[in-house]
PDB file of C-alpha atoms in Angstrom:
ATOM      1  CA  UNK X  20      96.403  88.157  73.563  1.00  0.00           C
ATOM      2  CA  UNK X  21      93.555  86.106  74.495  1.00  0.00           C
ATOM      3  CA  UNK X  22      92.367  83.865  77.306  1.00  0.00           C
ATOM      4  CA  UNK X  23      95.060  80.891  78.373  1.00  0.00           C
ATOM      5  CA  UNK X  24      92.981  77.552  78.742  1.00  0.00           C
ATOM      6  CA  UNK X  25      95.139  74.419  78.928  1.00  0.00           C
ATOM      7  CA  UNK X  26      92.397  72.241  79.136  1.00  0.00           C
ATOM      8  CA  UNK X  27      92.696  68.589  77.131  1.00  0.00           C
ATOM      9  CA  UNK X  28      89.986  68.225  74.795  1.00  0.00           C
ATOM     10  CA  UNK X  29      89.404  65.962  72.160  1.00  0.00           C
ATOM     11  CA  UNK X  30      90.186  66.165  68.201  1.00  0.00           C
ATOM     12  CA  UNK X  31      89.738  64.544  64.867  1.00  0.00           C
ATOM     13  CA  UNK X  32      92.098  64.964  62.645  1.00  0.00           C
ATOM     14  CA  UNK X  33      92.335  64.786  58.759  1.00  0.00           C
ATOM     15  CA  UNK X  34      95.608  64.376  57.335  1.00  0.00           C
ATOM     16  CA  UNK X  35      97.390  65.267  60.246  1.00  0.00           C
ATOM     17  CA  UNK X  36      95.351  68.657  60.583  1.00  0.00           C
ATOM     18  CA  UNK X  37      92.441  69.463  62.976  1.00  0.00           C
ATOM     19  CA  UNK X  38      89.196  69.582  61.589  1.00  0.00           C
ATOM     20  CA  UNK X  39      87.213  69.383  64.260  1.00  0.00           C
ATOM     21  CA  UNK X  40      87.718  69.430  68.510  1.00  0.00           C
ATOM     22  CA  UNK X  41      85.353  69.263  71.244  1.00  0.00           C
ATOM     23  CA  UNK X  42      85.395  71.657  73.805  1.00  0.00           C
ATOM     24  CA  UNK X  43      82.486  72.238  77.212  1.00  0.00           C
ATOM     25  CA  UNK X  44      80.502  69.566  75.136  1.00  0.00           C
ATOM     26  CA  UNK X  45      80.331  71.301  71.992  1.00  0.00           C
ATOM     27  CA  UNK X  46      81.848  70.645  68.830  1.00  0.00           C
ATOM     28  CA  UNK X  47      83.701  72.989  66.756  1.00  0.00           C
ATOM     29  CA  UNK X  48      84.022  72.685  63.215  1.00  0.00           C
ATOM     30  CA  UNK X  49      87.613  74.010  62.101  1.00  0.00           C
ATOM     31  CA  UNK X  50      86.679  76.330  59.138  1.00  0.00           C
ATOM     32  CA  UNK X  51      90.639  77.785  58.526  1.00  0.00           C
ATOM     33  CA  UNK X  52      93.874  77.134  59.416  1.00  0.00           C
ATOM     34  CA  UNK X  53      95.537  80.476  60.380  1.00  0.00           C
ATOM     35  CA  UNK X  54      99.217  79.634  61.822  1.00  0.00           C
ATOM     36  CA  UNK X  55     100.795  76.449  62.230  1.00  0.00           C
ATOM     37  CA  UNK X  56     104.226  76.039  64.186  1.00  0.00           C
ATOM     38  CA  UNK X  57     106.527  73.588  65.788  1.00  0.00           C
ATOM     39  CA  UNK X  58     108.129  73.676  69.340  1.00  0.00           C
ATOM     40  CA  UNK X  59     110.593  70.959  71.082  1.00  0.00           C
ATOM     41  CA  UNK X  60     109.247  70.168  74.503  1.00  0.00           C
ATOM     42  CA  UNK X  61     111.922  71.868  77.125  1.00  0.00           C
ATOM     43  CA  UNK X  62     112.347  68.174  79.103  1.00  0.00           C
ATOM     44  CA  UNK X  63     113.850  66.786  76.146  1.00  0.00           C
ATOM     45  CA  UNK X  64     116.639  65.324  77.225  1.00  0.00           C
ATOM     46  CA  UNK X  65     118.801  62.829  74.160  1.00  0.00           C
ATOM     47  CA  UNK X  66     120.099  60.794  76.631  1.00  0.00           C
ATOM     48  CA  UNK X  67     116.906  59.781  77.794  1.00  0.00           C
ATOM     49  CA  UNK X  68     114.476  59.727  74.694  1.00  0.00           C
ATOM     50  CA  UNK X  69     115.564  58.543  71.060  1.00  0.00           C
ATOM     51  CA  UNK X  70     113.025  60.875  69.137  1.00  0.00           C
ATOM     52  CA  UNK X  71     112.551  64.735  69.677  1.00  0.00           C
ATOM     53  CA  UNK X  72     108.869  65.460  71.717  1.00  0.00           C
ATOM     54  CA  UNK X  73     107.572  67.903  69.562  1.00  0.00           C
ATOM     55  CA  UNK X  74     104.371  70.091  70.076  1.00  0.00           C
ATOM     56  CA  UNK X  75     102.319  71.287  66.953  1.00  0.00           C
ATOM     57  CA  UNK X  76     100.717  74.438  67.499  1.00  0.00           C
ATOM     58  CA  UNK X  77      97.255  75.329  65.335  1.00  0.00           C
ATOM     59  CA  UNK X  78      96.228  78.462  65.553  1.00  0.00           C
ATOM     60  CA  UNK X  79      92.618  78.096  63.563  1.00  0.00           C
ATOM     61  CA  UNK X  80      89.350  79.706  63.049  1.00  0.00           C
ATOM     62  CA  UNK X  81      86.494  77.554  64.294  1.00  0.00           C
ATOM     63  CA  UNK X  82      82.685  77.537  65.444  1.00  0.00           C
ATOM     64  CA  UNK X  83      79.869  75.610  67.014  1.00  0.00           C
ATOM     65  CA  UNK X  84      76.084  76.774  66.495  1.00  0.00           C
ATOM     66  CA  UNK X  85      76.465  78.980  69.722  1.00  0.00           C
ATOM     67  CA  UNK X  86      79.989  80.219  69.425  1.00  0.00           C
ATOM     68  CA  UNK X  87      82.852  81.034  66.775  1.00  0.00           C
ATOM     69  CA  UNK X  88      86.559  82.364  67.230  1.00  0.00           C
ATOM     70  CA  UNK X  89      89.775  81.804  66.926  1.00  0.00           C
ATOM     71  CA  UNK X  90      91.605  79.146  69.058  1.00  0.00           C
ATOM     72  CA  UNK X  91      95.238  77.361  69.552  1.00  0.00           C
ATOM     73  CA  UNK X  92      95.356  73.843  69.894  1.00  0.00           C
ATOM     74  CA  UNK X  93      98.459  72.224  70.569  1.00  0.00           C
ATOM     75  CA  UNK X  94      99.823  68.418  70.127  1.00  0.00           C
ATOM     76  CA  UNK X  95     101.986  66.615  72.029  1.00  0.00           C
ATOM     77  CA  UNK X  96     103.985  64.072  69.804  1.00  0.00           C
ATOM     78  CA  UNK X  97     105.381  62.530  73.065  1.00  0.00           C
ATOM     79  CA  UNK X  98     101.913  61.506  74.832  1.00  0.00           C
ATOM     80  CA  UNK X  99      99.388  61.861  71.994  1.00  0.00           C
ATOM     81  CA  UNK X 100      97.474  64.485  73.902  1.00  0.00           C
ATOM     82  CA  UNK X 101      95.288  67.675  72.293  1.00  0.00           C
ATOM     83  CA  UNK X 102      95.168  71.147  74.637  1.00  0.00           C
ATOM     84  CA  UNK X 103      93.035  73.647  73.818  1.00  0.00           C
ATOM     85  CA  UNK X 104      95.777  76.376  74.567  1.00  0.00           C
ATOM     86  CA  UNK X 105      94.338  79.590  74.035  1.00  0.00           C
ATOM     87  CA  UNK X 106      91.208  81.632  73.072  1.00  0.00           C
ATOM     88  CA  UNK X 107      90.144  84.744  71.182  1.00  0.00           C
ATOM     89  CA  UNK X 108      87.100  85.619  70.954  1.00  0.00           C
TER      90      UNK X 108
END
């Protein structure tokens, strides 16, 4: 496993992939993409919303000059927002 963060923090993207988020005031430099997935949001409801809220999941391999690991960063398609989801270090 690894240690469960949750914590918004801010990415650029490139094509619709990370390559590069900011975490604690340091920036991380995505070096490889290890997993990608999809998930529908459980409050989706069709009545309610016209398109399906999706979250992209990123599992990727990424460093600063102090640290390096492996992190999950997940997008909400609904509200735009980046979590930092999980760590490994």
């Amino acid at each position: 496993m690894g240690h469960v963060y949750g914590v918004p923090v801010a990415v650029t993207e490139h094509e619709g992939r990370p390559v590069r988020f900011v975490w604690e005031r340091r920036v991380y430099n995505v070096r490889h993409i290890v997993d990608h997935w999809i998930t529908l949001r459980s409050d989706w409801s069709p009545e309610v919303q016209e398109h399906l809220p999706q979250r992209a999941h990123w599992r990727v391999e990424a460093g600063s000059t102090v640290a390096s690991g492996v992190y999950e960063l997940r997008h909400d398609s609904t509200s735009g927002e980046w979590l930092l989801a999980r760590v490994w270090d």
